[in-house]
XYZ file of C-alpha atoms in Angstrom:
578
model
C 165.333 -66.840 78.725
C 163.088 -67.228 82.078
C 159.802 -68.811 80.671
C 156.738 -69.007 83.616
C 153.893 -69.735 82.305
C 150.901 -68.292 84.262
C 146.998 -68.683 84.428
C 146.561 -66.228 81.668
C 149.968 -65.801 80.052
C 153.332 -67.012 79.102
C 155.796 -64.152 80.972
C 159.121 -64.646 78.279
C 161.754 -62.176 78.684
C 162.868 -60.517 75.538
C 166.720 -61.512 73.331
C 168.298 -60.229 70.988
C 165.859 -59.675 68.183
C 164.543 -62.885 67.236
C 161.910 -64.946 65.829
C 159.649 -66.609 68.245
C 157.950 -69.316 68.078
C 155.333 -71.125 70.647
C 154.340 -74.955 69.829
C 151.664 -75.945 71.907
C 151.624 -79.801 72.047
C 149.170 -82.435 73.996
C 151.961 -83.641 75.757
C 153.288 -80.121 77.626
C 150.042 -79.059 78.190
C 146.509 -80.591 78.034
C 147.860 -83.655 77.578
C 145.206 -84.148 74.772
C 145.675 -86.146 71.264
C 145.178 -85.613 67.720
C 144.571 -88.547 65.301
C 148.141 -88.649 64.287
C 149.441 -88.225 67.941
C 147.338 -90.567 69.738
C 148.536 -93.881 67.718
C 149.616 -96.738 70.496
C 153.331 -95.684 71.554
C 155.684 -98.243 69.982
C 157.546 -99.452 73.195
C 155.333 -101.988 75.046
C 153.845 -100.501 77.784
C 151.590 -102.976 79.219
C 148.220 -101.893 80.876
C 147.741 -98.172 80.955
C 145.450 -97.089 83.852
C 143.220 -93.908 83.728
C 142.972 -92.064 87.176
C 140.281 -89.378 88.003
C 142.338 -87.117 90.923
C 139.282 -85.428 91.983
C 139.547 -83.242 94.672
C 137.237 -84.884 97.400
C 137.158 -88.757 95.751
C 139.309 -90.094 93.204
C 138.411 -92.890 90.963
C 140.872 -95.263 88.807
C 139.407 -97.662 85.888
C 141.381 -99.816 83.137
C 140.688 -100.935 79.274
C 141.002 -104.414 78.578
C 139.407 -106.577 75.640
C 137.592 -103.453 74.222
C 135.906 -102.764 77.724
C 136.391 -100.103 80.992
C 136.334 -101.535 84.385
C 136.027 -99.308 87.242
C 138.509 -100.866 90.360
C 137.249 -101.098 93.843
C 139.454 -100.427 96.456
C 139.986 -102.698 99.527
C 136.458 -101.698 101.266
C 134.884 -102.643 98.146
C 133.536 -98.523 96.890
C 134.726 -97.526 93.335
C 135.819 -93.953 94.592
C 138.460 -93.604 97.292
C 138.094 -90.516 99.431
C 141.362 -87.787 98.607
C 141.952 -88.260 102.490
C 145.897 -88.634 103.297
C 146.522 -88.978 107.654
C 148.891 -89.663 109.686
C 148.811 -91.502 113.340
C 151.285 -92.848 115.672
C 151.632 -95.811 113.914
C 151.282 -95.519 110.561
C 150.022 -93.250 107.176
C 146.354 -94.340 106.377
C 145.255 -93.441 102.812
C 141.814 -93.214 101.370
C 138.554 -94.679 103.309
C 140.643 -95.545 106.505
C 141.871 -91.736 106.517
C 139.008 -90.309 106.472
C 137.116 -91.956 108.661
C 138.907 -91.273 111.451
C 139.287 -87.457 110.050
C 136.894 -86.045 112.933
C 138.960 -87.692 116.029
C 142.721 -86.787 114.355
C 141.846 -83.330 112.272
C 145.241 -82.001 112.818
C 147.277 -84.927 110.871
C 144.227 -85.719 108.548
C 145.093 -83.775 105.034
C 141.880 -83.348 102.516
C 141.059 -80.970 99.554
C 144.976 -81.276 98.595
C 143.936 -80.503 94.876
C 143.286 -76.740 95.861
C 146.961 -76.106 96.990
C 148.439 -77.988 93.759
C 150.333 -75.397 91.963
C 149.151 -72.592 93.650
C 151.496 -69.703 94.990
C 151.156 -69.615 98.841
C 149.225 -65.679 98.672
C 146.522 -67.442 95.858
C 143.497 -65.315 97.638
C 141.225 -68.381 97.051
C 143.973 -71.279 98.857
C 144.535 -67.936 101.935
C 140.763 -68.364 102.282
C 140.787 -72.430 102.006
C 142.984 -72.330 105.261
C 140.457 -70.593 107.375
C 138.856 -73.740 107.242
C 141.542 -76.271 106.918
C 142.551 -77.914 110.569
C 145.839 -79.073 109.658
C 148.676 -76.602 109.040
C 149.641 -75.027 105.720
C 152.608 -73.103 105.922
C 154.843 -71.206 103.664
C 157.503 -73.030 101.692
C 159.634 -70.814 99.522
C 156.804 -68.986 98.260
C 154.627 -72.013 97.751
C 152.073 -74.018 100.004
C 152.994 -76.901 102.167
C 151.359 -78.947 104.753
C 152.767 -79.724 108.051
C 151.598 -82.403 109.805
C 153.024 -84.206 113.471
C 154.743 -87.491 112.327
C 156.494 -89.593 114.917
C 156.407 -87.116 117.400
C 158.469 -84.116 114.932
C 156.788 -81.590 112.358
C 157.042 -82.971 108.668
C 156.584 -80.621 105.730
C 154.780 -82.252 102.600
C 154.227 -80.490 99.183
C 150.873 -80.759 97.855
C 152.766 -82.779 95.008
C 153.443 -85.571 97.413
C 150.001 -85.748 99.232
C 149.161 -85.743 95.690
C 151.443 -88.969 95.112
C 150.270 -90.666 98.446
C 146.689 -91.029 96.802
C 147.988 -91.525 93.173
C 149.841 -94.270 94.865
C 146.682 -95.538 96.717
C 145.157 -95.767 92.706
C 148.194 -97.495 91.746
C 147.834 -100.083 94.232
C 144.119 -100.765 93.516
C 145.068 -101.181 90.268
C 147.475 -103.834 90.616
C 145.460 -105.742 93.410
C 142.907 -106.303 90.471
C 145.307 -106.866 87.314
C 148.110 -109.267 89.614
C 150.943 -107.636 87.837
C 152.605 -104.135 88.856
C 151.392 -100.166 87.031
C 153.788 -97.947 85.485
C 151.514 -96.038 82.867
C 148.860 -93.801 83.687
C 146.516 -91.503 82.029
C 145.363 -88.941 84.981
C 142.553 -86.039 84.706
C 142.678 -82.365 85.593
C 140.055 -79.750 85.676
C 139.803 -77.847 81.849
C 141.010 -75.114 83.118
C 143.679 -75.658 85.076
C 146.905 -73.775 84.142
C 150.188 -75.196 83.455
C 151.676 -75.027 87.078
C 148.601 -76.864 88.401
C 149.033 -79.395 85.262
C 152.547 -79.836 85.538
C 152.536 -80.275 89.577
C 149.933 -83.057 88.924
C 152.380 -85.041 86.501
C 154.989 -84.521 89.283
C 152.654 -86.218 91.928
C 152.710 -89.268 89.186
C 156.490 -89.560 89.140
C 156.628 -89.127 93.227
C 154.050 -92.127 93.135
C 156.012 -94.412 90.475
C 153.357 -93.772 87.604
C 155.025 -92.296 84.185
C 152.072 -90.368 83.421
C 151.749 -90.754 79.403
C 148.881 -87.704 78.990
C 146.921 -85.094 81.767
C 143.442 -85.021 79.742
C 140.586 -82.927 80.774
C 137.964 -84.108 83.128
C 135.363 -82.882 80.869
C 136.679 -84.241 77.835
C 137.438 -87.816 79.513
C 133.634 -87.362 80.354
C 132.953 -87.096 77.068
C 134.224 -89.839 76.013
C 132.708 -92.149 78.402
C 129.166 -90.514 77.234
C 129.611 -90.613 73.289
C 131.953 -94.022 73.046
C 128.712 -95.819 71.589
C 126.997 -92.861 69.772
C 126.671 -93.881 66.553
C 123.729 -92.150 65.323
C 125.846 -88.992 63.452
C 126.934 -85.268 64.438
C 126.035 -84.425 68.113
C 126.816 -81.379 70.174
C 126.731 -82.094 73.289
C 127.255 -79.596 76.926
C 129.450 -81.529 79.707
C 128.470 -79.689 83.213
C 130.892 -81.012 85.446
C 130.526 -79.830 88.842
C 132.891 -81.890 91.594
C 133.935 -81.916 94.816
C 136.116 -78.340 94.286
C 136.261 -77.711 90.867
C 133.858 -76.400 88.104
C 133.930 -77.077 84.581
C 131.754 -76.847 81.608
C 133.532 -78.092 77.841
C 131.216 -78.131 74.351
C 131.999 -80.492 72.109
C 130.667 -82.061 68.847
C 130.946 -85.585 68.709
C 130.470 -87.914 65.457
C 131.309 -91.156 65.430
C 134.100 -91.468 67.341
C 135.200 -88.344 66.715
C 135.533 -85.832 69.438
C 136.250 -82.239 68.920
C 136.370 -79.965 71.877
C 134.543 -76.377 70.727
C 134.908 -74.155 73.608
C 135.510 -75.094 77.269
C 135.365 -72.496 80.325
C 135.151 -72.614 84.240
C 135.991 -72.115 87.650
C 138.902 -73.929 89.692
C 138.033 -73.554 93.363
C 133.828 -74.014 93.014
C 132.103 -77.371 94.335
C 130.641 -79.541 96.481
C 133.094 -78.484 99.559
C 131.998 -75.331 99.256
C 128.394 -75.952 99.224
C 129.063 -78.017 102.572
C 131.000 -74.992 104.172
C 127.965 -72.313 103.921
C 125.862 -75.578 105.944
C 128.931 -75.757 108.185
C 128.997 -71.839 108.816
C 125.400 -71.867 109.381
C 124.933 -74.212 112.054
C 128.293 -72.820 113.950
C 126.742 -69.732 113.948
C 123.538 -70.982 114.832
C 125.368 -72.842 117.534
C 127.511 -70.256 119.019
C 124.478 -68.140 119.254
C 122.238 -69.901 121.251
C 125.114 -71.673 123.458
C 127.244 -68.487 123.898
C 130.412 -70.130 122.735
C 132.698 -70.310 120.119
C 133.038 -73.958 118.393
C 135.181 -72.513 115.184
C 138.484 -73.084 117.353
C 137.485 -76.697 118.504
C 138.922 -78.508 115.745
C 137.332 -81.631 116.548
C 133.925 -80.131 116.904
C 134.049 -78.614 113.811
C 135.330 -81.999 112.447
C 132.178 -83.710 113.232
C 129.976 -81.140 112.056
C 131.688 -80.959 108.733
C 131.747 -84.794 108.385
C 128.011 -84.499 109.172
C 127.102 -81.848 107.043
C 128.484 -83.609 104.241
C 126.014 -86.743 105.085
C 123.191 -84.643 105.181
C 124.038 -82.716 101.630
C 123.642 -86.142 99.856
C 120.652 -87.110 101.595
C 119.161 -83.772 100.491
C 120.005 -85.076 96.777
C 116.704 -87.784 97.889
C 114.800 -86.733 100.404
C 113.237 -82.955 100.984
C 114.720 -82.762 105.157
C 116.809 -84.439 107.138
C 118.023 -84.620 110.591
C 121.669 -83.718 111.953
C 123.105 -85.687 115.464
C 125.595 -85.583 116.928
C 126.294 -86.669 120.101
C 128.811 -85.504 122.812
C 129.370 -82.684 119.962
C 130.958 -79.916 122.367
C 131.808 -80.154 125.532
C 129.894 -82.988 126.383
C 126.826 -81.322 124.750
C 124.405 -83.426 121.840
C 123.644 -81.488 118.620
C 120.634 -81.888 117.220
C 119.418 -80.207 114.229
C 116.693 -80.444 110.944
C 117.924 -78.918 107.525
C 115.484 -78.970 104.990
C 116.540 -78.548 100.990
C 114.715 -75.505 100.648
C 117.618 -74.084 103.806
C 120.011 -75.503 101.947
C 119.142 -74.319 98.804
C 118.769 -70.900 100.063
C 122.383 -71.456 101.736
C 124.309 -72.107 98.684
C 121.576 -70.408 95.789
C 124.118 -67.648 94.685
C 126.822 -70.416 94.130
C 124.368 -73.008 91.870
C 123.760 -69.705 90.098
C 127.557 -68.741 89.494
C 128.039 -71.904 87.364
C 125.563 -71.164 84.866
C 128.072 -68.087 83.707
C 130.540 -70.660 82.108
C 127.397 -72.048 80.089
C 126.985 -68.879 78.724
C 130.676 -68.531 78.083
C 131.120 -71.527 75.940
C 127.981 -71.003 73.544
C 128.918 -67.644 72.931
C 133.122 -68.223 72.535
C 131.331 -71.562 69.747
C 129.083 -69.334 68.630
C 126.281 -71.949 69.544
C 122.490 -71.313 70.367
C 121.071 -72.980 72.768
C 118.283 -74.726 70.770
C 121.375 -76.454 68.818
C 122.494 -78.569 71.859
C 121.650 -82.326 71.463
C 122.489 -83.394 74.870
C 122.944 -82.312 78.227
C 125.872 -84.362 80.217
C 126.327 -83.945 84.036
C 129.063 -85.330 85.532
C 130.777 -84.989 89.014
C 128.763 -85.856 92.342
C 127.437 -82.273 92.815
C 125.063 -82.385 90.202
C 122.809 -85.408 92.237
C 121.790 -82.022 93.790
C 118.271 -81.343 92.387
C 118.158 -77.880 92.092
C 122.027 -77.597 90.233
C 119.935 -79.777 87.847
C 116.847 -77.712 88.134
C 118.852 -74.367 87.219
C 120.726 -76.356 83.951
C 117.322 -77.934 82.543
C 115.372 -74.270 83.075
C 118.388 -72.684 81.198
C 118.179 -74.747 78.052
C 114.295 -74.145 78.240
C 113.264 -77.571 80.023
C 115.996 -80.241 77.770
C 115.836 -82.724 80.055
C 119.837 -83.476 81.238
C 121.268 -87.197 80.561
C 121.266 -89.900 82.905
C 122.950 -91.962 80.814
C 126.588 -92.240 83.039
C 127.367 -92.403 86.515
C 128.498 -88.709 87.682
C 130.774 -89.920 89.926
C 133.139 -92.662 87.476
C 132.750 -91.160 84.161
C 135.721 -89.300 84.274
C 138.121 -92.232 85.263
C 136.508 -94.004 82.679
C 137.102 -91.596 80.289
C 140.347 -91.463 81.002
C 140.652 -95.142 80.950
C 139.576 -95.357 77.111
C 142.458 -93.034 76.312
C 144.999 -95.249 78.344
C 143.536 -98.231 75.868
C 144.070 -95.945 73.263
C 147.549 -95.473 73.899
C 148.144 -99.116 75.186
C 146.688 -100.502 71.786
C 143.702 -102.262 73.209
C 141.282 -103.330 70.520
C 137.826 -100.813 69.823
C 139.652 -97.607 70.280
C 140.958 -97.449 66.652
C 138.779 -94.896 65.492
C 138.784 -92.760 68.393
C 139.903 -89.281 67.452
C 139.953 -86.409 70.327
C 140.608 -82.907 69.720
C 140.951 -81.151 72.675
C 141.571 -76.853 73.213
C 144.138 -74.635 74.964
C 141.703 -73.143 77.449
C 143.705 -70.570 78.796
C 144.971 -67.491 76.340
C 148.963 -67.754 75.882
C 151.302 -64.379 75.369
C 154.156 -62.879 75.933
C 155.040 -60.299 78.260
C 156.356 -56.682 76.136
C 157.468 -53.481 77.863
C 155.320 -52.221 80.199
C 154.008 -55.408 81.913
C 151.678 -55.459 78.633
C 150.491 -58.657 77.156
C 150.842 -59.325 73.620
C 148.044 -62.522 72.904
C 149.412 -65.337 70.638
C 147.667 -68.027 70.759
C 143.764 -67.346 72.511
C 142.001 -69.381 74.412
C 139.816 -72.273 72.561
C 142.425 -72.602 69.919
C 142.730 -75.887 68.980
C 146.041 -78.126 69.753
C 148.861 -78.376 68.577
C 149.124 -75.451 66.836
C 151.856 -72.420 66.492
C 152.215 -68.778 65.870
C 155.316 -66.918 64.571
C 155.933 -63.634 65.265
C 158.811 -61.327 65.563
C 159.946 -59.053 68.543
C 162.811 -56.698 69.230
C 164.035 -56.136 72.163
C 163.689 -52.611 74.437
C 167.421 -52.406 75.157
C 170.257 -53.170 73.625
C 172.871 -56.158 74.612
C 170.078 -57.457 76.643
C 171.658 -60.988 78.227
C 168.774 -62.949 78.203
C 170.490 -65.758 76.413
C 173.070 -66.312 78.925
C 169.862 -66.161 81.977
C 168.180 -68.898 79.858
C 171.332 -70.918 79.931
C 171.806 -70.692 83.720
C 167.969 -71.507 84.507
C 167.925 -74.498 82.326
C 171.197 -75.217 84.396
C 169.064 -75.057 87.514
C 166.406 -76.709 86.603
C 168.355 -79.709 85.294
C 170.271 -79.888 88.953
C 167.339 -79.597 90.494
C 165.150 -82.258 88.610
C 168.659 -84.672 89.172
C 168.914 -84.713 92.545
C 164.444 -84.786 92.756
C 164.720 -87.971 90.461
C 168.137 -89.532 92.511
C 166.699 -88.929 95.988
C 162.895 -90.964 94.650
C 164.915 -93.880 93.235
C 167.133 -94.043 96.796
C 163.750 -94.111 98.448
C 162.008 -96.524 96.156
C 162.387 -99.887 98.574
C 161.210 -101.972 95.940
C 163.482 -100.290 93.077
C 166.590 -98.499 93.755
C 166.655 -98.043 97.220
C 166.137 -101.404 97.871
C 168.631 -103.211 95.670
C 171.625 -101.323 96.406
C 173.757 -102.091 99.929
C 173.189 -99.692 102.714
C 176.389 -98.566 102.596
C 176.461 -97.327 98.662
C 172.599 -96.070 100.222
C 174.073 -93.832 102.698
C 176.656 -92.583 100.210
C 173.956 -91.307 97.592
C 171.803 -89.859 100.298
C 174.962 -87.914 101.907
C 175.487 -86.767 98.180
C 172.088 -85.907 97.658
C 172.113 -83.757 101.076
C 174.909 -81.620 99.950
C 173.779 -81.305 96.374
C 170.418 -79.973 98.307
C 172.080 -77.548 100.952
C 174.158 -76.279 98.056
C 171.160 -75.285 95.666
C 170.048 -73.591 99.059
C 172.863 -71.636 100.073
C 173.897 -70.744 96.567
C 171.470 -71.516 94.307
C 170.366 -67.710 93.630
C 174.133 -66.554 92.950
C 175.363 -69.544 90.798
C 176.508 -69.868 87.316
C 175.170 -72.283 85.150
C 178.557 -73.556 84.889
C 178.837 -73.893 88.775
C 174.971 -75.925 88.428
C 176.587 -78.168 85.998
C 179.992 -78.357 87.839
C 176.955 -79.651 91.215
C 175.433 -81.959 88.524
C 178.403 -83.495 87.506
C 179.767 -83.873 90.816
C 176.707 -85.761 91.708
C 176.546 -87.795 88.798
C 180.397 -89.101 89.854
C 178.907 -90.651 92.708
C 175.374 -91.997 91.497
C 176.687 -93.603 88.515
C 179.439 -96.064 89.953
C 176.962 -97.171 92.755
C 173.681 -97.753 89.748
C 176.148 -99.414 87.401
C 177.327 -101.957 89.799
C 173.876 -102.479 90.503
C 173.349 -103.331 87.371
C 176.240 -105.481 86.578
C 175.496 -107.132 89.076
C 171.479 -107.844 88.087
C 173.200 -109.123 84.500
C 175.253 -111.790 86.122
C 172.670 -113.115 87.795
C 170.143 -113.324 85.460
C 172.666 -115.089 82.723
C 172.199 -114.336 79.474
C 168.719 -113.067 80.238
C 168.360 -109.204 79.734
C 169.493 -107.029 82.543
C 166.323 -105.259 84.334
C 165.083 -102.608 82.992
C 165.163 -99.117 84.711
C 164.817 -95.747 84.931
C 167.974 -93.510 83.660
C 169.867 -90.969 86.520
């Protein structure tokens, strides 16, 4: 039984008649907790971080003694730009990448979050690469990026881009605790669906993190904001508005206790778009009155885009500003004055666009406006004044909250739930109920829906109901079995070729001649799956698996054998099963 679970629906092709039955659970898909779930796991996990993967900065914080610290990185900010590049000498990561984004925009690799889980024709990621510099090509029906690296083309899913900055929160992490991160919590846009969600955990693994829950950026906002309320029932409106995502959850909140009513929004509106309507401006402008055409220079447009970003957040404090740029094209200075009324009147239509998901949620919770307590912004975009302009005029002049920083809210958020699941003291009597924000169905004759389980349903939950099927002696049993086959091949020889790469785990404690072995096994295993992966049995994928498995587990279990003997009668080292 093929199960594919899109943006609006859960595609399952029909048995034998049978009784189905869909369990939604915080672990498989918001990654969200009830009171019962969201008890400290009973293995000792040690500190559980809380990452916010945003799509232009990302932000990591940790619980410990009953309070959230937000980490600086190694140039001393709390956010790390989502910047991945790649020069002759090395991968830079963060601050260092994208600072030198203008001079090298062919290897420098930015907005990665609007490729993750997306199918390569998404119309919104076939627009995106109008503007992108660097290369995204077609991998199997998915995105990629391909970047020069040590003088050859290198392919890189947006899963491992994804990993590269994960692993850049990892490490800030550890600098500041002195011990190494295994556990994370890590935050996703509400209404992202479960390819997007499950891509995201697969970035974790790529970047060593078991990633224990994916909550909601809203919802981790939420939690930062109401953590101290203590003054009874609040309902409260979280406007998140980021770098490339949209959001807006409703939630009642009462001591402690926070129940997500209705959440709606948009994943590919934000603060890089805002920046592109300045950037198509002024190239226009450009072009017009110097009779070129600067849209092909990627460098050129590399500076005005890194410019044009500087002058958005001034706009946030001042009413103009100037743009300049020297030697911007062809030895030619730019020189420029946008004033926040322009720039309002550039990007009006969008600011207006996100008040739609306000209107969503208070009708889907069957709230008035006049019933909202509070007004929480959260995600850099809404320092712009008139994005908080438009949201105060809607709720007839309620004044929004200042009462949490936009940009580290969600990472500390998130880091409350990793105390939560670590066990740190104050987060007892935390409860969150979170929502399935997208509707869930199957897929009947005809390409027809039927719903199950809508949208704003609270999770877990389940719904029985029985179908038959439109032919007789259909064999979707026997497809099940073969995918599952697949799929467990496939995540085998994923998980074997990230341990033979880990230098300081597997790959590093094994001799390079039991290395090369593995990797040569892992290469046919791969060109097999390729060649005959869309013919195969699921007896010939488990024949593959096991054939693998007879070379992996001789080379890991002297490995280990070896650890034991050394360490005495100390335990061997813990790690990861094959």
């Amino acid at each position: 039984m093929s199960v594919n679970i899109q943006r609006n629906s859960l595609f399952l092709g029909l048995s034998a008649m049978f009784y189905f039955l869909l369990l939604l659970s915080p672990f498989t898909l918001l990654g969200t907790v009830l009171a019962e779930d969201q008890a400290p796991l009973q293995e000792p996990l040690g500190t559980v971080i809380g990452i916010d993967l945003g799509t232009t900065y990302s932000c990591v914080g940790v619980m410990q003694k009953g309070k959230v610290e937000i980490l600086v990185n190694d140039q001393g900010h709390r956010i790390t730009p989502s910047y991945v590049a790649f020069t002759d000498e090395e991968r830079l990561v963060g601050d260092a990448a994208k600072n030198q984004a203008a001079a090298n925009p062919k290897r420098t690799i930015f907005d990665i979050k609007r490729l993750i889980g997306r199918k390569f024709d998404d119309k919104d990621l076939q627009n995106d690469m109008k503007h992108f510099p660097f290369d995204v090509v077609n991998d199997k029906g998915k995105p990629a990026v391909e970047v020069e690296v040590n003088g050859s083309p290198k392919r890189f899913t947006p899963e491992e881009v994804s990993a590269m900055i994960l692993g850049k929160m990892k490490e800030v992490a550890e600098s500041y605790l002195g011990n190494k991160v295994t556990h994370a919590v890590v935050t996703v846009p509400a209404y992202f669906n479960d390819n997007q969600r499950q891509a995201t955990k697969d970035a974790g693994a790529i970047a060593g993190l078991n990633v224990l829950r994916i909550v909601n950026e809203p919802t981790a906002a939420a939690i930062a904001y109401g953590l101290d309320k203590t003054e009874g029932e609040r309902q409260i409106i979280v406007y998140d508005l980021g770098g490339g995502t949209f959001d807006v959850s409703l939630l009642s909140i009462d001591r402690g206790v926070f129940e997500v009513l209705a959440t709606a929004g948009d994943t590919h509106l934000g603060g890089e778009d805002f920046d592109q309507r300045v950037i198509n401006f002024f190239a226009k402008k450009y072009n017009k009155e110097n009779n070129v055409d600067i849209s092909k220079d990627l460098k050129t447009m590399g500076k005005l885009k890194r410019e044009a970003e500087k002058a958005k957040r001034t706009l946030s404090s001042q009413k103009t500003t100037r743009i300049e740029i020297e030697a911007f094209h062809n030895g030619n200075d730019f020189s420029e004055t946008l004033t926040r009324a322009k720039f309002e009147e550039l990007n009006i239509d969008l600011f207006r666009k996100t008040l739609e998901p306000v209107k969503q949620v208070l009708s889907d919770a069957k709230v008035k406006k006049s019933e909202i307590d509070d007004i929480v912004l959260v995600g850099g975009s809404t320092r712009i004044p008139k994005v908080v302009e438009l949201i105060e005029e809607y709720f007839s002049g309620k004044k929004a909250s200042k009462g949490i920083n936009p940009d580290e809210a969600v990472a500390f958020g998130a880091a409350v739930q990793g105390g939560v699941l670590s066990g740190e003291e104050g987060t007892e009597d935390l409860v969150l109920m979170d929502v399935n924000p997208l509707t869930l169905g199957i897929e009947t004759t005809g390409g027809v829906m039927t719903k199950l389980i809508p949208r704003n349903t609270v999770i877990p939950t389940h719904k029985s109901q029985i179908f038959s099927t439109a032919a007789d002696n259909q064999a979707d049993k026997a497809k099940k079995e073969r995918i599952d086959a697949r799929n467990g091949l496939e995540n085998y020889v994923f998980s074997l070729k990230n341990q033979v790469a880990d230098k300081e785990g597997l790959g590093g404690k094994i001799e390079d001649s039991d290395k090369e072995t593995l990797e040569e096994a892992i290469k046919q295993a791969s060109a097999w799956l390729e060649e005959s992966g869309s013919e195969a049995t699921a007896e010939d994928f488990e024949e593959q698996k096991e054939k693998l498995s007879s070379v992996a587990y001789p080379i890991t279990s002297k490995m280990y054998n070896a650890a034991g003997e050394a360490s005495g009668e100390d335990e061997p080292e813990k790690h990861d099963e094959l």
